[in-house]
mmCIF file with all atom_site columns, C-alpha atoms in Angstrom:
data_model
loop_
_atom_site.group_PDB
_atom_site.id
_atom_site.type_symbol
_atom_site.label_atom_id
_atom_site.label_alt_id
_atom_site.label_comp_id
_atom_site.label_asym_id
_atom_site.label_entity_id
_atom_site.label_seq_id
_atom_site.pdbx_PDB_ins_code
_atom_site.Cartn_x
_atom_site.Cartn_y
_atom_site.Cartn_z
_atom_site.occupancy
_atom_site.B_iso_or_equiv
_atom_site.pdbx_formal_charge
_atom_site.auth_seq_id
_atom_site.auth_comp_id
_atom_site.auth_asym_id
_atom_site.auth_atom_id
_atom_site.pdbx_PDB_model_num
ATOM 1   C CA . ASP A 1 1   ? 96.620  67.438 70.811 1.00 64.00 ? 1   ASP A CA 1
ATOM 2   C CA . ALA A 1 2   ? 95.802  63.723 70.873 1.00 84.00 ? 2   ALA A CA 1
ATOM 3   C CA . GLY A 1 3   ? 97.176  63.054 67.408 1.00 95.00 ? 3   GLY A CA 1
ATOM 4   C CA . VAL A 1 4   ? 95.639  60.679 64.893 1.00 98.00 ? 4   VAL A CA 1
ATOM 5   C CA . ILE A 1 5   ? 93.732  57.959 66.705 1.00 98.00 ? 5   ILE A CA 1
ATOM 6   C CA . GLN A 1 6   ? 93.224  54.522 65.223 1.00 98.00 ? 6   GLN A CA 1
ATOM 7   C CA . SER A 1 7   ? 91.263  51.561 66.482 1.00 98.00 ? 7   SER A CA 1
ATOM 8   C CA . PRO A 1 8   ? 91.579  48.728 67.035 1.00 98.00 ? 8   PRO A CA 1
ATOM 9   C CA . ARG A 1 9   ? 95.362  48.514 67.546 1.00 97.00 ? 9   ARG A CA 1
ATOM 10  C CA . HIS A 1 10  ? 95.280  44.784 66.966 1.00 97.00 ? 10  HIS A CA 1
ATOM 11  C CA . GLU A 1 11  ? 92.702  42.590 65.293 1.00 97.00 ? 11  GLU A CA 1
ATOM 12  C CA . VAL A 1 12  ? 92.786  38.864 64.721 1.00 98.00 ? 12  VAL A CA 1
ATOM 13  C CA . THR A 1 13  ? 89.978  37.439 62.656 1.00 97.00 ? 13  THR A CA 1
ATOM 14  C CA . GLU A 1 14  ? 89.136  34.461 60.519 1.00 97.00 ? 14  GLU A CA 1
ATOM 15  C CA . MET A 1 15  ? 89.011  34.406 56.761 1.00 97.00 ? 15  MET A CA 1
ATOM 16  C CA . GLY A 1 16  ? 85.647  35.554 55.460 1.00 97.00 ? 16  GLY A CA 1
ATOM 17  C CA . GLN A 1 17  ? 84.863  37.830 58.368 1.00 97.00 ? 17  GLN A CA 1
ATOM 18  C CA . GLU A 1 18  ? 84.223  41.540 57.976 1.00 98.00 ? 18  GLU A CA 1
ATOM 19  C CA . VAL A 1 19  ? 86.856  43.889 59.361 1.00 98.00 ? 19  VAL A CA 1
ATOM 20  C CA . THR A 1 20  ? 86.313  47.562 60.122 1.00 98.00 ? 20  THR A CA 1
ATOM 21  C CA . LEU A 1 21  ? 89.213  49.844 60.963 1.00 98.00 ? 21  LEU A CA 1
ATOM 22  C CA . ARG A 1 22  ? 88.578  53.304 62.357 1.00 98.00 ? 22  ARG A CA 1
ATOM 23  C CA . CYS A 1 23  ? 90.430  56.585 62.297 1.00 98.00 ? 23  CYS A CA 1
ATOM 24  C CA . LYS A 1 24  ? 89.998  59.941 63.937 1.00 98.00 ? 24  LYS A CA 1
ATOM 25  C CA . PRO A 1 25  ? 92.208  62.573 62.259 1.00 98.00 ? 25  PRO A CA 1
ATOM 26  C CA . ILE A 1 26  ? 93.700  65.581 63.976 1.00 97.00 ? 26  ILE A CA 1
ATOM 27  C CA . SER A 1 27  ? 91.131  68.312 64.415 1.00 96.00 ? 27  SER A CA 1
ATOM 28  C CA . GLY A 1 28  ? 91.437  70.915 61.667 1.00 94.00 ? 28  GLY A CA 1
ATOM 29  C CA . HIS A 1 29  ? 93.202  68.634 59.213 1.00 95.00 ? 29  HIS A CA 1
ATOM 30  C CA . ASN A 1 30  ? 91.294  68.350 55.961 1.00 92.00 ? 30  ASN A CA 1
ATOM 31  C CA . SER A 1 31  ? 93.173  65.538 54.207 1.00 93.00 ? 31  SER A CA 1
ATOM 32  C CA . LEU A 1 32  ? 93.110  61.914 55.340 1.00 95.00 ? 32  LEU A CA 1
ATOM 33  C CA . PHE A 1 33  ? 95.106  58.993 54.002 1.00 95.00 ? 33  PHE A CA 1
ATOM 34  C CA . TRP A 1 34  ? 94.884  55.215 54.460 1.00 97.00 ? 34  TRP A CA 1
ATOM 35  C CA . TYR A 1 35  ? 98.117  53.245 53.974 1.00 97.00 ? 35  TYR A CA 1
ATOM 36  C CA . ARG A 1 36  ? 98.887  49.547 54.254 1.00 97.00 ? 36  ARG A CA 1
ATOM 37  C CA . GLN A 1 37  ? 102.325 48.302 55.299 1.00 97.00 ? 37  GLN A CA 1
ATOM 38  C CA . THR A 1 38  ? 103.724 44.816 54.692 1.00 95.00 ? 38  THR A CA 1
ATOM 39  C CA . MET A 1 39  ? 107.239 43.458 54.580 1.00 91.00 ? 39  MET A CA 1
ATOM 40  C CA . MET A 1 40  ? 106.875 42.480 50.951 1.00 89.00 ? 40  MET A CA 1
ATOM 41  C CA . ARG A 1 41  ? 105.252 45.615 49.532 1.00 89.00 ? 41  ARG A CA 1
ATOM 42  C CA . GLY A 1 42  ? 106.254 48.326 51.973 1.00 91.00 ? 42  GLY A CA 1
ATOM 43  C CA . LEU A 1 43  ? 103.905 51.268 52.471 1.00 94.00 ? 43  LEU A CA 1
ATOM 44  C CA . GLU A 1 44  ? 101.091 51.367 49.934 1.00 93.00 ? 44  GLU A CA 1
ATOM 45  C CA . LEU A 1 45  ? 98.654  54.250 49.629 1.00 93.00 ? 45  LEU A CA 1
ATOM 46  C CA . LEU A 1 46  ? 95.157  52.798 49.497 1.00 95.00 ? 46  LEU A CA 1
ATOM 47  C CA . ILE A 1 47  ? 92.948  55.874 49.343 1.00 94.00 ? 47  ILE A CA 1
ATOM 48  C CA . TYR A 1 48  ? 92.923  59.503 50.371 1.00 92.00 ? 48  TYR A CA 1
ATOM 49  C CA . PHE A 1 49  ? 90.252  62.066 51.085 1.00 94.00 ? 49  PHE A CA 1
ATOM 50  C CA . ASN A 1 50  ? 90.260  65.843 50.848 1.00 92.00 ? 50  ASN A CA 1
ATOM 51  C CA . ASN A 1 51  ? 87.498  67.676 52.710 1.00 93.00 ? 51  ASN A CA 1
ATOM 52  C CA . ASN A 1 52  ? 85.770  64.314 53.257 1.00 94.00 ? 52  ASN A CA 1
ATOM 53  C CA . VAL A 1 53  ? 85.659  63.558 49.516 1.00 93.00 ? 53  VAL A CA 1
ATOM 54  C CA . PRO A 1 54  ? 87.588  60.559 48.131 1.00 93.00 ? 54  PRO A CA 1
ATOM 55  C CA . ILE A 1 55  ? 90.168  61.931 45.713 1.00 90.00 ? 55  ILE A CA 1
ATOM 56  C CA . ASP A 1 56  ? 92.089  58.847 44.637 1.00 88.00 ? 56  ASP A CA 1
ATOM 57  C CA . ASP A 1 57  ? 91.174  55.248 45.459 1.00 90.00 ? 57  ASP A CA 1
ATOM 58  C CA . SER A 1 58  ? 93.374  53.657 42.803 1.00 88.00 ? 58  SER A CA 1
ATOM 59  C CA . GLY A 1 59  ? 95.388  51.931 45.503 1.00 90.00 ? 59  GLY A CA 1
ATOM 60  C CA . MET A 1 60  ? 92.465  49.988 46.901 1.00 94.00 ? 60  MET A CA 1
ATOM 61  C CA . PRO A 1 61  ? 93.337  46.369 46.077 1.00 88.00 ? 61  PRO A CA 1
ATOM 62  C CA . GLU A 1 62  ? 89.903  45.148 45.080 1.00 86.00 ? 62  GLU A CA 1
ATOM 63  C CA . ASP A 1 63  ? 86.192  45.513 45.668 1.00 92.00 ? 63  ASP A CA 1
ATOM 64  C CA . ARG A 1 64  ? 86.474  43.806 49.024 1.00 96.00 ? 64  ARG A CA 1
ATOM 65  C CA . PHE A 1 65  ? 87.971  47.058 50.323 1.00 97.00 ? 65  PHE A CA 1
ATOM 66  C CA . SER A 1 66  ? 85.906  50.172 50.909 1.00 97.00 ? 66  SER A CA 1
ATOM 67  C CA . ALA A 1 67  ? 86.512  53.424 52.777 1.00 97.00 ? 67  ALA A CA 1
ATOM 68  C CA . LYS A 1 68  ? 84.239  56.173 53.976 1.00 97.00 ? 68  LYS A CA 1
ATOM 69  C CA . MET A 1 69  ? 84.607  59.553 55.573 1.00 97.00 ? 69  MET A CA 1
ATOM 70  C CA . PRO A 1 70  ? 81.150  60.632 56.738 1.00 96.00 ? 70  PRO A CA 1
ATOM 71  C CA . ASN A 1 71  ? 82.485  63.736 58.470 1.00 95.00 ? 71  ASN A CA 1
ATOM 72  C CA . ALA A 1 72  ? 85.707  65.611 59.124 1.00 95.00 ? 72  ALA A CA 1
ATOM 73  C CA . SER A 1 73  ? 86.471  63.715 62.321 1.00 96.00 ? 73  SER A CA 1
ATOM 74  C CA . PHE A 1 74  ? 85.949  60.096 61.354 1.00 97.00 ? 74  PHE A CA 1
ATOM 75  C CA . SER A 1 75  ? 86.894  57.600 58.672 1.00 98.00 ? 75  SER A CA 1
ATOM 76  C CA . THR A 1 76  ? 86.539  53.844 58.277 1.00 98.00 ? 76  THR A CA 1
ATOM 77  C CA . LEU A 1 77  ? 88.289  51.254 56.155 1.00 98.00 ? 77  LEU A CA 1
ATOM 78  C CA . LYS A 1 78  ? 86.274  48.097 55.688 1.00 98.00 ? 78  LYS A CA 1
ATOM 79  C CA . ILE A 1 79  ? 87.341  44.721 54.322 1.00 97.00 ? 79  ILE A CA 1
ATOM 80  C CA . GLN A 1 80  ? 84.560  42.287 53.468 1.00 97.00 ? 80  GLN A CA 1
ATOM 81  C CA . PRO A 1 81  ? 85.218  39.411 53.224 1.00 96.00 ? 81  PRO A CA 1
ATOM 82  C CA . SER A 1 82  ? 88.722  39.365 54.660 1.00 97.00 ? 82  SER A CA 1
ATOM 83  C CA . GLU A 1 83  ? 91.440  37.040 53.366 1.00 97.00 ? 83  GLU A CA 1
ATOM 84  C CA . PRO A 1 84  ? 94.790  35.939 54.856 1.00 97.00 ? 84  PRO A CA 1
ATOM 85  C CA . ARG A 1 85  ? 96.669  38.090 52.310 1.00 96.00 ? 85  ARG A CA 1
ATOM 86  C CA . ASP A 1 86  ? 95.036  41.165 53.840 1.00 97.00 ? 86  ASP A CA 1
ATOM 87  C CA . SER A 1 87  ? 97.165  40.680 56.953 1.00 98.00 ? 87  SER A CA 1
ATOM 88  C CA . ALA A 1 88  ? 99.170  43.887 57.373 1.00 98.00 ? 88  ALA A CA 1
ATOM 89  C CA . VAL A 1 89  ? 99.471  47.018 59.430 1.00 98.00 ? 89  VAL A CA 1
ATOM 90  C CA . TYR A 1 90  ? 96.997  49.654 58.287 1.00 98.00 ? 90  TYR A CA 1
ATOM 91  C CA . PHE A 1 91  ? 97.902  53.276 58.947 1.00 98.00 ? 91  PHE A CA 1
ATOM 92  C CA . CYS A 1 92  ? 95.753  56.346 58.882 1.00 98.00 ? 92  CYS A CA 1
ATOM 93  C CA . ALA A 1 93  ? 97.375  59.754 58.452 1.00 97.00 ? 93  ALA A CA 1
ATOM 94  C CA . SER A 1 94  ? 96.094  63.305 58.214 1.00 96.00 ? 94  SER A CA 1
ATOM 95  C CA . LYS A 1 95  ? 97.431  66.673 57.172 1.00 93.00 ? 95  LYS A CA 1
ATOM 96  C CA . ALA A 1 96  ? 96.376  70.270 57.162 1.00 90.00 ? 96  ALA A CA 1
ATOM 97  C CA . SER A 1 97  ? 95.592  72.193 54.000 1.00 84.00 ? 97  SER A CA 1
ATOM 98  C CA . GLY A 1 98  ? 98.598  73.892 52.423 1.00 80.00 ? 98  GLY A CA 1
ATOM 99  C CA . THR A 1 99  ? 101.129 71.860 54.372 1.00 82.00 ? 99  THR A CA 1
ATOM 100 C CA . GLY A 1 100 ? 103.101 68.795 53.350 1.00 85.00 ? 100 GLY A CA 1
ATOM 101 C CA . GLU A 1 101 ? 103.638 66.992 56.649 1.00 92.00 ? 101 GLU A CA 1
ATOM 102 C CA . LEU A 1 102 ? 101.608 63.868 57.348 1.00 94.00 ? 102 LEU A CA 1
ATOM 103 C CA . PHE A 1 103 ? 100.727 62.903 60.897 1.00 96.00 ? 103 PHE A CA 1
ATOM 104 C CA . PHE A 1 104 ? 100.360 59.158 61.318 1.00 97.00 ? 104 PHE A CA 1
ATOM 105 C CA . GLY A 1 105 ? 98.392  57.115 63.779 1.00 98.00 ? 105 GLY A CA 1
ATOM 106 C CA . GLU A 1 106 ? 99.979  54.151 65.521 1.00 97.00 ? 106 GLU A CA 1
ATOM 107 C CA . GLY A 1 107 ? 98.396  51.732 63.088 1.00 98.00 ? 107 GLY A CA 1
ATOM 108 C CA . SER A 1 108 ? 96.013  48.779 63.237 1.00 98.00 ? 108 SER A CA 1
ATOM 109 C CA . ARG A 1 109 ? 97.726  45.403 62.984 1.00 98.00 ? 109 ARG A CA 1
ATOM 110 C CA . LEU A 1 110 ? 95.384  43.001 61.204 1.00 98.00 ? 110 LEU A CA 1
ATOM 111 C CA . THR A 1 111 ? 95.877  39.241 61.160 1.00 98.00 ? 111 THR A CA 1
ATOM 112 C CA . VAL A 1 112 ? 93.499  37.169 59.080 1.00 98.00 ? 112 VAL A CA 1
ATOM 113 C CA . LEU A 1 113 ? 93.719  33.450 59.810 1.00 97.00 ? 113 LEU A CA 1
ATOM 114 C CA . SER B 2 1   ? 104.083 51.900 42.114 1.00 39.00 ? 1   SER B CA 1
ATOM 115 C CA . GLN B 2 2   ? 106.575 53.312 44.559 1.00 43.00 ? 2   GLN B CA 1
ATOM 116 C CA . GLN B 2 3   ? 107.970 56.722 43.689 1.00 59.00 ? 3   GLN B CA 1
ATOM 117 C CA . GLY B 2 4   ? 110.979 56.709 46.000 1.00 68.00 ? 4   GLY B CA 1
ATOM 118 C CA . GLU B 2 5   ? 113.631 54.083 46.335 1.00 80.00 ? 5   GLU B CA 1
ATOM 119 C CA . GLU B 2 6   ? 115.938 54.161 49.345 1.00 83.00 ? 6   GLU B CA 1
ATOM 120 C CA . ASP B 2 7   ? 119.475 52.946 49.400 1.00 83.00 ? 7   ASP B CA 1
ATOM 121 C CA . PRO B 2 8   ? 120.820 51.033 51.209 1.00 90.00 ? 8   PRO B CA 1
ATOM 122 C CA . GLN B 2 9   ? 118.023 48.764 52.396 1.00 91.00 ? 9   GLN B CA 1
ATOM 123 C CA . ALA B 2 10  ? 119.861 48.243 55.671 1.00 93.00 ? 10  ALA B CA 1
ATOM 124 C CA . LEU B 2 11  ? 122.698 50.057 57.384 1.00 95.00 ? 11  LEU B CA 1
ATOM 125 C CA . SER B 2 12  ? 124.512 49.157 60.585 1.00 96.00 ? 12  SER B CA 1
ATOM 126 C CA . ILE B 2 13  ? 127.066 51.529 62.140 1.00 96.00 ? 13  ILE B CA 1
ATOM 127 C CA . GLN B 2 14  ? 128.697 52.292 65.477 1.00 97.00 ? 14  GLN B CA 1
ATOM 128 C CA . GLU B 2 15  ? 127.368 54.933 67.792 1.00 97.00 ? 15  GLU B CA 1
ATOM 129 C CA . GLY B 2 16  ? 128.970 58.276 67.087 1.00 97.00 ? 16  GLY B CA 1
ATOM 130 C CA . GLU B 2 17  ? 129.453 57.638 63.380 1.00 97.00 ? 17  GLU B CA 1
ATOM 131 C CA . ASN B 2 18  ? 127.517 59.440 60.679 1.00 97.00 ? 18  ASN B CA 1
ATOM 132 C CA . ALA B 2 19  ? 124.741 57.649 58.779 1.00 97.00 ? 19  ALA B CA 1
ATOM 133 C CA . THR B 2 20  ? 123.874 58.489 55.194 1.00 96.00 ? 20  THR B CA 1
ATOM 134 C CA . MET B 2 21  ? 120.783 57.238 53.410 1.00 96.00 ? 21  MET B CA 1
ATOM 135 C CA . ASN B 2 22  ? 119.857 57.947 49.818 1.00 96.00 ? 22  ASN B CA 1
ATOM 136 C CA . CYS B 2 23  ? 116.579 58.225 47.967 1.00 94.00 ? 23  CYS B CA 1
ATOM 137 C CA . SER B 2 24  ? 115.911 58.266 44.240 1.00 94.00 ? 24  SER B CA 1
ATOM 138 C CA . TYR B 2 25  ? 112.611 59.118 42.577 1.00 92.00 ? 25  TYR B CA 1
ATOM 139 C CA . LYS B 2 26  ? 111.200 59.105 39.071 1.00 89.00 ? 26  LYS B CA 1
ATOM 140 C CA . THR B 2 27  ? 108.915 62.051 38.375 1.00 87.00 ? 27  THR B CA 1
ATOM 141 C CA . SER B 2 28  ? 109.052 65.795 39.033 1.00 87.00 ? 28  SER B CA 1
ATOM 142 C CA . ILE B 2 29  ? 108.080 66.695 42.575 1.00 88.00 ? 29  ILE B CA 1
ATOM 143 C CA . ASN B 2 30  ? 106.774 69.564 44.681 1.00 87.00 ? 30  ASN B CA 1
ATOM 144 C CA . ASN B 2 31  ? 108.724 68.494 47.722 1.00 91.00 ? 31  ASN B CA 1
ATOM 145 C CA . LEU B 2 32  ? 110.465 65.525 49.281 1.00 94.00 ? 32  LEU B CA 1
ATOM 146 C CA . GLN B 2 33  ? 110.077 64.456 52.878 1.00 95.00 ? 33  GLN B CA 1
ATOM 147 C CA . TRP B 2 34  ? 111.879 62.108 55.223 1.00 96.00 ? 34  TRP B CA 1
ATOM 148 C CA . TYR B 2 35  ? 110.103 60.113 57.905 1.00 97.00 ? 35  TYR B CA 1
ATOM 149 C CA . ARG B 2 36  ? 111.242 57.867 60.695 1.00 98.00 ? 36  ARG B CA 1
ATOM 150 C CA . GLN B 2 37  ? 109.493 54.737 61.990 1.00 98.00 ? 37  GLN B CA 1
ATOM 151 C CA . ASN B 2 38  ? 110.371 52.988 65.218 1.00 97.00 ? 38  ASN B CA 1
ATOM 152 C CA . SER B 2 39  ? 109.478 49.319 65.396 1.00 95.00 ? 39  SER B CA 1
ATOM 153 C CA . GLY B 2 40  ? 105.762 48.810 65.912 1.00 93.00 ? 40  GLY B CA 1
ATOM 154 C CA . ARG B 2 41  ? 104.956 52.524 65.712 1.00 96.00 ? 41  ARG B CA 1
ATOM 155 C CA . GLY B 2 42  ? 103.610 54.991 63.202 1.00 96.00 ? 42  GLY B CA 1
ATOM 156 C CA . LEU B 2 43  ? 105.771 57.146 60.964 1.00 97.00 ? 43  LEU B CA 1
ATOM 157 C CA . VAL B 2 44  ? 107.017 60.473 62.256 1.00 97.00 ? 44  VAL B CA 1
ATOM 158 C CA . HIS B 2 45  ? 107.882 63.399 60.012 1.00 97.00 ? 45  HIS B CA 1
ATOM 159 C CA . LEU B 2 46  ? 111.511 64.532 60.181 1.00 97.00 ? 46  LEU B CA 1
ATOM 160 C CA . ILE B 2 47  ? 112.074 67.150 57.515 1.00 96.00 ? 47  ILE B CA 1
ATOM 161 C CA . LEU B 2 48  ? 110.634 68.525 54.276 1.00 95.00 ? 48  LEU B CA 1
ATOM 162 C CA . ILE B 2 49  ? 112.689 69.977 51.466 1.00 95.00 ? 49  ILE B CA 1
ATOM 163 C CA . ARG B 2 50  ? 111.068 71.838 48.598 1.00 93.00 ? 50  ARG B CA 1
ATOM 164 C CA . SER B 2 51  ? 111.978 71.308 44.968 1.00 92.00 ? 51  SER B CA 1
ATOM 165 C CA . ASN B 2 52  ? 113.661 74.746 44.801 1.00 94.00 ? 52  ASN B CA 1
ATOM 166 C CA . GLU B 2 53  ? 115.872 74.009 47.821 1.00 96.00 ? 53  GLU B CA 1
ATOM 167 C CA . ARG B 2 54  ? 119.189 72.171 47.691 1.00 97.00 ? 54  ARG B CA 1
ATOM 168 C CA . GLU B 2 55  ? 119.997 71.617 51.342 1.00 98.00 ? 55  GLU B CA 1
ATOM 169 C CA . LYS B 2 56  ? 118.242 71.787 54.672 1.00 97.00 ? 56  LYS B CA 1
ATOM 170 C CA . HIS B 2 57  ? 119.309 71.235 58.271 1.00 96.00 ? 57  HIS B CA 1
ATOM 171 C CA . SER B 2 58  ? 117.426 70.290 61.403 1.00 95.00 ? 58  SER B CA 1
ATOM 172 C CA . GLY B 2 59  ? 119.506 69.508 64.482 1.00 96.00 ? 59  GLY B CA 1
ATOM 173 C CA . ARG B 2 60  ? 121.694 66.511 63.626 1.00 97.00 ? 60  ARG B CA 1
ATOM 174 C CA . LEU B 2 61  ? 119.866 65.975 60.336 1.00 98.00 ? 61  LEU B CA 1
ATOM 175 C CA . ARG B 2 62  ? 121.044 67.262 56.994 1.00 98.00 ? 62  ARG B CA 1
ATOM 176 C CA . VAL B 2 63  ? 119.031 66.696 53.830 1.00 98.00 ? 63  VAL B CA 1
ATOM 177 C CA . THR B 2 64  ? 120.145 67.422 50.295 1.00 98.00 ? 64  THR B CA 1
ATOM 178 C CA . LEU B 2 65  ? 118.100 67.418 47.129 1.00 97.00 ? 65  LEU B CA 1
ATOM 179 C CA . ASP B 2 66  ? 119.384 67.159 43.557 1.00 96.00 ? 66  ASP B CA 1
ATOM 180 C CA . THR B 2 67  ? 116.440 67.560 41.210 1.00 95.00 ? 67  THR B CA 1
ATOM 181 C CA . SER B 2 68  ? 118.614 67.058 38.128 1.00 95.00 ? 68  SER B CA 1
ATOM 182 C CA . LYS B 2 69  ? 119.509 63.581 39.380 1.00 95.00 ? 69  LYS B CA 1
ATOM 183 C CA . LYS B 2 70  ? 116.126 63.045 41.052 1.00 94.00 ? 70  LYS B CA 1
ATOM 184 C CA . SER B 2 71  ? 117.811 62.069 44.277 1.00 95.00 ? 71  SER B CA 1
ATOM 185 C CA . SER B 2 72  ? 118.023 63.076 47.915 1.00 96.00 ? 72  SER B CA 1
ATOM 186 C CA . SER B 2 73  ? 120.181 62.113 50.848 1.00 97.00 ? 73  SER B CA 1
ATOM 187 C CA . LEU B 2 74  ? 119.604 62.131 54.588 1.00 97.00 ? 74  LEU B CA 1
ATOM 188 C CA . LEU B 2 75  ? 122.644 62.474 56.827 1.00 98.00 ? 75  LEU B CA 1
ATOM 189 C CA . ILE B 2 76  ? 122.432 61.832 60.550 1.00 98.00 ? 76  ILE B CA 1
ATOM 190 C CA . THR B 2 77  ? 125.531 63.095 62.303 1.00 97.00 ? 77  THR B CA 1
ATOM 191 C CA . ALA B 2 78  ? 126.946 61.757 65.561 1.00 97.00 ? 78  ALA B CA 1
ATOM 192 C CA . SER B 2 79  ? 124.493 58.863 65.619 1.00 97.00 ? 79  SER B CA 1
ATOM 193 C CA . ARG B 2 80  ? 122.994 57.545 68.843 1.00 97.00 ? 80  ARG B CA 1
ATOM 194 C CA . ALA B 2 81  ? 121.497 54.184 69.745 1.00 96.00 ? 81  ALA B CA 1
ATOM 195 C CA . ALA B 2 82  ? 118.117 55.921 69.882 1.00 96.00 ? 82  ALA B CA 1
ATOM 196 C CA . ASP B 2 83  ? 118.402 56.705 66.151 1.00 97.00 ? 83  ASP B CA 1
ATOM 197 C CA . THR B 2 84  ? 117.838 53.002 65.427 1.00 98.00 ? 84  THR B CA 1
ATOM 198 C CA . ALA B 2 85  ? 114.734 52.945 63.238 1.00 98.00 ? 85  ALA B CA 1
ATOM 199 C CA . SER B 2 86  ? 113.565 52.710 59.635 1.00 97.00 ? 86  SER B CA 1
ATOM 200 C CA . TYR B 2 87  ? 113.819 55.846 57.530 1.00 97.00 ? 87  TYR B CA 1
ATOM 201 C CA . PHE B 2 88  ? 111.596 56.560 54.559 1.00 96.00 ? 88  PHE B CA 1
ATOM 202 C CA . CYS B 2 89  ? 111.591 59.190 51.871 1.00 95.00 ? 89  CYS B CA 1
ATOM 203 C CA . ALA B 2 90  ? 108.284 60.359 50.456 1.00 94.00 ? 90  ALA B CA 1
ATOM 204 C CA . THR B 2 91  ? 107.449 62.417 47.411 1.00 92.00 ? 91  THR B CA 1
ATOM 205 C CA . ASP B 2 92  ? 104.424 64.125 45.994 1.00 85.00 ? 92  ASP B CA 1
ATOM 206 C CA . LYS B 2 93  ? 104.004 64.736 42.298 1.00 71.00 ? 93  LYS B CA 1
ATOM 207 C CA . LEU B 2 94  ? 104.277 68.142 40.718 1.00 63.00 ? 94  LEU B CA 1
ATOM 208 C CA . GLY B 2 95  ? 100.968 69.645 39.701 1.00 57.00 ? 95  GLY B CA 1
ATOM 209 C CA . GLY B 2 96  ? 97.482  69.062 40.937 1.00 53.00 ? 96  GLY B CA 1
ATOM 210 C CA . LEU B 2 97  ? 95.707  70.585 43.868 1.00 54.00 ? 97  LEU B CA 1
ATOM 211 C CA . GLN B 2 98  ? 98.123  71.317 46.732 1.00 50.00 ? 98  GLN B CA 1
ATOM 212 C CA . GLY B 2 99  ? 95.632  70.308 49.302 1.00 51.00 ? 99  GLY B CA 1
ATOM 213 C CA . ALA B 2 100 ? 94.949  67.005 47.624 1.00 58.00 ? 100 ALA B CA 1
ATOM 214 C CA . GLN B 2 101 ? 98.477  65.877 46.839 1.00 71.00 ? 101 GLN B CA 1
ATOM 215 C CA . LYS B 2 102 ? 99.168  62.261 47.628 1.00 80.00 ? 102 LYS B CA 1
ATOM 216 C CA . LEU B 2 103 ? 102.427 61.198 49.243 1.00 86.00 ? 103 LEU B CA 1
ATOM 217 C CA . VAL B 2 104 ? 104.158 58.061 47.997 1.00 87.00 ? 104 VAL B CA 1
ATOM 218 C CA . PHE B 2 105 ? 106.754 56.336 50.175 1.00 91.00 ? 105 PHE B CA 1
ATOM 219 C CA . GLY B 2 106 ? 109.833 54.336 49.343 1.00 89.00 ? 106 GLY B CA 1
ATOM 220 C CA . GLN B 2 107 ? 110.711 50.955 50.825 1.00 90.00 ? 107 GLN B CA 1
ATOM 221 C CA . GLY B 2 108 ? 112.827 52.461 53.575 1.00 93.00 ? 108 GLY B CA 1
ATOM 222 C CA . THR B 2 109 ? 116.292 52.008 55.025 1.00 95.00 ? 109 THR B CA 1
ATOM 223 C CA . ARG B 2 110 ? 116.621 50.014 58.223 1.00 96.00 ? 110 ARG B CA 1
ATOM 224 C CA . LEU B 2 111 ? 119.253 51.793 60.344 1.00 97.00 ? 111 LEU B CA 1
ATOM 225 C CA . THR B 2 112 ? 120.862 50.073 63.312 1.00 97.00 ? 112 THR B CA 1
ATOM 226 C CA . ILE B 2 113 ? 123.164 51.994 65.630 1.00 97.00 ? 113 ILE B CA 1
ATOM 227 C CA . ASN B 2 114 ? 125.382 49.711 67.691 1.00 95.00 ? 114 ASN B CA 1
ATOM 228 C CA . PRO B 2 115 ? 126.375 50.992 71.155 1.00 90.00 ? 115 PRO B CA 1
#
């Protein structure tokens, strides 16, 4: 199994630009989570999906952030426009129904200049 | 807001010693999990303990759960340099759809094992 796949691994962009982060969950997993990790705030849950439906997006910082899951094998997290304070590592994780264990991707390190 | 709070924030010990990390949480839970994160990598699941369990073992790991005190501990015995990493506890809230439970992480304990 390839595990959770995220892209890009690193992204450096300028303030105001649009950023799109991508995630491919493990096949057969029906829950998908987007987390953001910073030194100051630790791991924050941004949004999670169950069976491709957004269940809780209360962690999304503001309207500049949006996430989609058009099918069971793909999700995107978009930031438009990006700001320097969005710089962080963004993790995608998935899990199978009825289980508790999350499987994380290697993360996308975003730097907004 | 974060559900779990780890203690200590950082721990440095000699190889071969035991390492103990603690986690406290605020609301009733279905289960509590511990994860490990090596620098620059994603989190990796270590162990899950259910709310009706008090202790669980996995290799050199021992986890305890005290629901009356809303706390858990992770013990790593006979530590090795390769155990150097950050360790996080994570909790999900009691109730709601099992398949849709969200997992909230603490701030983590940075463990350093000195050779």
